[in-house]
PDB file of C-alpha atoms in Angstrom:
ATOM      1  CA  MET A 240       7.242   4.239 -16.041  1.00  0.00           C
ATOM      2  CA  ASP A 241      10.181   3.783 -18.249  1.00  0.00           C
ATOM      3  CA  ALA A 242      13.864   2.918 -17.464  1.00  0.00           C
ATOM      4  CA  ASP A 243      14.954   6.301 -17.579  1.00  0.00           C
ATOM      5  CA  GLN A 244      12.025   7.480 -15.520  1.00  0.00           C
ATOM      6  CA  LEU A 245      12.970   4.861 -13.116  1.00  0.00           C
ATOM      7  CA  ALA A 246      16.487   5.782 -13.070  1.00  0.00           C
ATOM      8  CA  LEU A 247      15.871   9.103 -12.407  1.00  0.00           C
ATOM      9  CA  SER A 248      13.027   8.738 -10.084  1.00  0.00           C
ATOM     10  CA  ALA A 249      15.510   6.319  -8.301  1.00  0.00           C
ATOM     11  CA  THR A 250      18.368   9.108  -7.850  1.00  0.00           C
ATOM     12  CA  THR A 251      15.842  11.610  -6.521  1.00  0.00           C
ATOM     13  CA  ASP A 252      12.686  10.254  -4.399  1.00  0.00           C
ATOM     14  CA  SER A 253      12.543   9.367  -0.870  1.00  0.00           C
ATOM     15  CA  ALA A 254      10.341   5.972  -1.941  1.00  0.00           C
ATOM     16  CA  PRO A 255       9.932   3.937  -5.141  1.00  0.00           C
ATOM     17  CA  PRO A 256       6.588   5.468  -7.055  1.00  0.00           C
ATOM     18  CA  ALA A 257       3.480   3.521  -6.215  1.00  0.00           C
ATOM     19  CA  GLY A 258       2.680   1.140  -8.707  1.00  0.00           C
ATOM     20  CA  LEU A 259       5.745  -0.013  -9.903  1.00  0.00           C
ATOM     21  CA  SER A 260       5.983  -3.892 -10.606  1.00  0.00           C
ATOM     22  CA  ALA A 261       7.856  -6.089  -7.885  1.00  0.00           C
ATOM     23  CA  GLU A 262      10.585  -6.315 -10.707  1.00  0.00           C
ATOM     24  CA  LEU A 263      10.865  -2.373 -10.802  1.00  0.00           C
ATOM     25  CA  ARG A 264      10.719  -1.634  -7.595  1.00  0.00           C
ATOM     26  CA  VAL A 265      13.960  -4.205  -6.376  1.00  0.00           C
ATOM     27  CA  LEU A 266      15.770  -2.236  -9.620  1.00  0.00           C
ATOM     28  CA  TRP A 267      14.612   1.055  -8.148  1.00  0.00           C
ATOM     29  CA  LEU A 268      16.102   0.169  -4.751  1.00  0.00           C
ATOM     30  CA  ALA A 269      19.154  -1.173  -6.107  1.00  0.00           C
ATOM     31  CA  ARG A 270      19.529   1.945  -8.175  1.00  0.00           C
ATOM     32  CA  ALA A 271      19.192   4.421  -4.635  1.00  0.00           C
ATOM     33  CA  GLY A 272      21.737   2.198  -3.023  1.00  0.00           C
ATOM     34  CA  LYS A 273      19.455   0.414  -0.778  1.00  0.00           C
ATOM     35  CA  TRP A 274      21.189  -2.854  -1.655  1.00  0.00           C
ATOM     36  CA  ASP A 275      20.301  -4.962   1.145  1.00  0.00           C
ATOM     37  CA  GLN A 276      16.251  -4.040   0.520  1.00  0.00           C
ATOM     38  CA  ALA A 277      16.892  -5.160  -3.161  1.00  0.00           C
ATOM     39  CA  HIS A 278      18.549  -7.901  -2.260  1.00  0.00           C
ATOM     40  CA  ASP A 279      15.849  -9.281   0.151  1.00  0.00           C
ATOM     41  CA  GLN A 280      12.827  -8.451  -2.379  1.00  0.00           C
ATOM     42  CA  CYS A 281      14.836 -10.164  -5.245  1.00  0.00           C
ATOM     43  CA  GLN A 282      14.847 -12.964  -3.409  1.00  0.00           C
ATOM     44  CA  ASP A 283      10.825 -13.348  -3.914  1.00  0.00           C
ATOM     45  CA  LEU A 284      10.804 -12.568  -7.540  1.00  0.00           C
ATOM     46  CA  PRO A 285      10.204 -15.507 -10.280  1.00  0.00           C
ATOM     47  CA  ASP A 286      12.874 -16.502 -12.203  1.00  0.00           C
ATOM     48  CA  PRO A 287      14.524 -15.541 -14.818  1.00  0.00           C
ATOM     49  CA  ALA A 288      13.456 -11.946 -14.288  1.00  0.00           C
ATOM     50  CA  GLY A 289      14.346 -12.513 -10.517  1.00  0.00           C
ATOM     51  CA  ALA A 290      17.684 -14.656 -10.890  1.00  0.00           C
ATOM     52  CA  TRP A 291      19.144 -11.522 -13.661  1.00  0.00           C
ATOM     53  CA  ILE A 292      18.539  -8.775 -10.791  1.00  0.00           C
ATOM     54  CA  HIS A 293      19.731 -11.109  -8.164  1.00  0.00           C
ATOM     55  CA  ALA A 294      23.072 -11.742 -10.550  1.00  0.00           C
ATOM     56  CA  TRP A 295      23.270  -7.687 -10.897  1.00  0.00           C
ATOM     57  CA  LEU A 296      23.373  -7.404  -7.099  1.00  0.00           C
ATOM     58  CA  HIS A 297      26.102  -9.776  -6.979  1.00  0.00           C
ATOM     59  CA  ARG A 298      27.951  -8.638  -9.288  1.00  0.00           C
ATOM     60  CA  GLU A 299      27.588  -5.061  -7.615  1.00  0.00           C
ATOM     61  CA  GLU A 300      28.663  -6.413  -4.406  1.00  0.00           C
ATOM     62  CA  GLY A 301      31.824  -7.735  -6.345  1.00  0.00           C
ATOM     63  CA  ASP A 302      30.835 -11.748  -5.197  1.00  0.00           C
ATOM     64  CA  LEU A 303      31.201 -12.648  -8.955  1.00  0.00           C
ATOM     65  CA  GLY A 304      31.112 -16.096  -8.431  1.00  0.00           C
ATOM     66  CA  ASN A 305      27.649 -16.026  -6.752  1.00  0.00           C
ATOM     67  CA  ALA A 306      26.725 -13.773  -9.794  1.00  0.00           C
ATOM     68  CA  ALA A 307      27.726 -16.327 -12.058  1.00  0.00           C
ATOM     69  CA  TYR A 308      25.429 -18.763 -10.353  1.00  0.00           C
ATOM     70  CA  TRP A 309      22.538 -16.507 -10.735  1.00  0.00           C
ATOM     71  CA  TYR A 310      23.323 -15.301 -14.605  1.00  0.00           C
ATOM     72  CA  ALA A 311      22.963 -19.216 -15.173  1.00  0.00           C
ATOM     73  CA  ARG A 312      19.328 -19.241 -13.238  1.00  0.00           C
ATOM     74  CA  ALA A 313      18.745 -16.393 -15.434  1.00  0.00           C
ATOM     75  CA  ARG A 314      19.753 -17.716 -19.022  1.00  0.00           C
ATOM     76  CA  LYS A 315      21.889 -14.688 -19.037  1.00  0.00           C
ATOM     77  CA  PRO A 316      25.856 -14.618 -19.942  1.00  0.00           C
ATOM     78  CA  VAL A 317      27.741 -13.202 -17.775  1.00  0.00           C
ATOM     79  CA  PRO A 318      28.406  -9.631 -18.957  1.00  0.00           C
ATOM     80  CA  ALA A 319      31.910  -8.727 -20.530  1.00  0.00           C
ATOM     81  CA  LYS A 320      34.281  -6.946 -18.366  1.00  0.00           C
ATOM     82  CA  GLY A 321      33.259  -3.823 -20.348  1.00  0.00           C
ATOM     83  CA  ILE A 322      30.054  -3.707 -19.469  1.00  0.00           C
ATOM     84  CA  SER A 323      29.685  -0.881 -16.422  1.00  0.00           C
ATOM     85  CA  LEU A 324      26.750  -2.017 -13.730  1.00  0.00           C
ATOM     86  CA  GLU A 325      25.054   1.078 -14.868  1.00  0.00           C
ATOM     87  CA  ASP A 326      24.750  -0.158 -18.738  1.00  0.00           C
ATOM     88  CA  GLU A 327      23.553  -3.545 -17.340  1.00  0.00           C
ATOM     89  CA  TRP A 328      21.125  -1.689 -14.770  1.00  0.00           C
ATOM     90  CA  LEU A 329      19.872   0.076 -17.710  1.00  0.00           C
ATOM     91  CA  GLU A 330      19.394  -2.878 -19.493  1.00  0.00           C
ATOM     92  CA  ILE A 331      17.533  -4.893 -16.952  1.00  0.00           C
ATOM     93  CA  ALA A 332      15.202  -1.812 -16.878  1.00  0.00           C
ATOM     94  CA  HIS A 333      14.507  -1.709 -20.269  1.00  0.00           C
ATOM     95  CA  ALA A 334      13.902  -5.043 -20.536  1.00  0.00           C
ATOM     96  CA  LEU A 335      11.800  -5.101 -17.834  1.00  0.00           C
ATOM     97  CA  ALA A 336       9.724  -1.594 -18.025  1.00  0.00           C
ATOM     98  CA  ARG A 337       7.745  -2.944 -21.191  1.00  0.00           C
TER      99      ARG A 337
END
């Protein structure tokens, strides 16, 4: 499943598609508005992918200090102010769906 299909599924389906990797499942949950479930599950993901998703979740939450910690763990820069949550979600999904 590619990033665009994942995004569409998260906005139209009631559950994640079968066979997703753990990382893509967490991204699906995040996109579907299931923040608590996504956060709980991302804590079990290995670094750096899990840390990147974790950072994005805290950025979405508005906890930028915590997000910065997780970006450092992911070895990723904190996104510039002009980078939307949507754009970053797609960047993560494209990177992990390869």
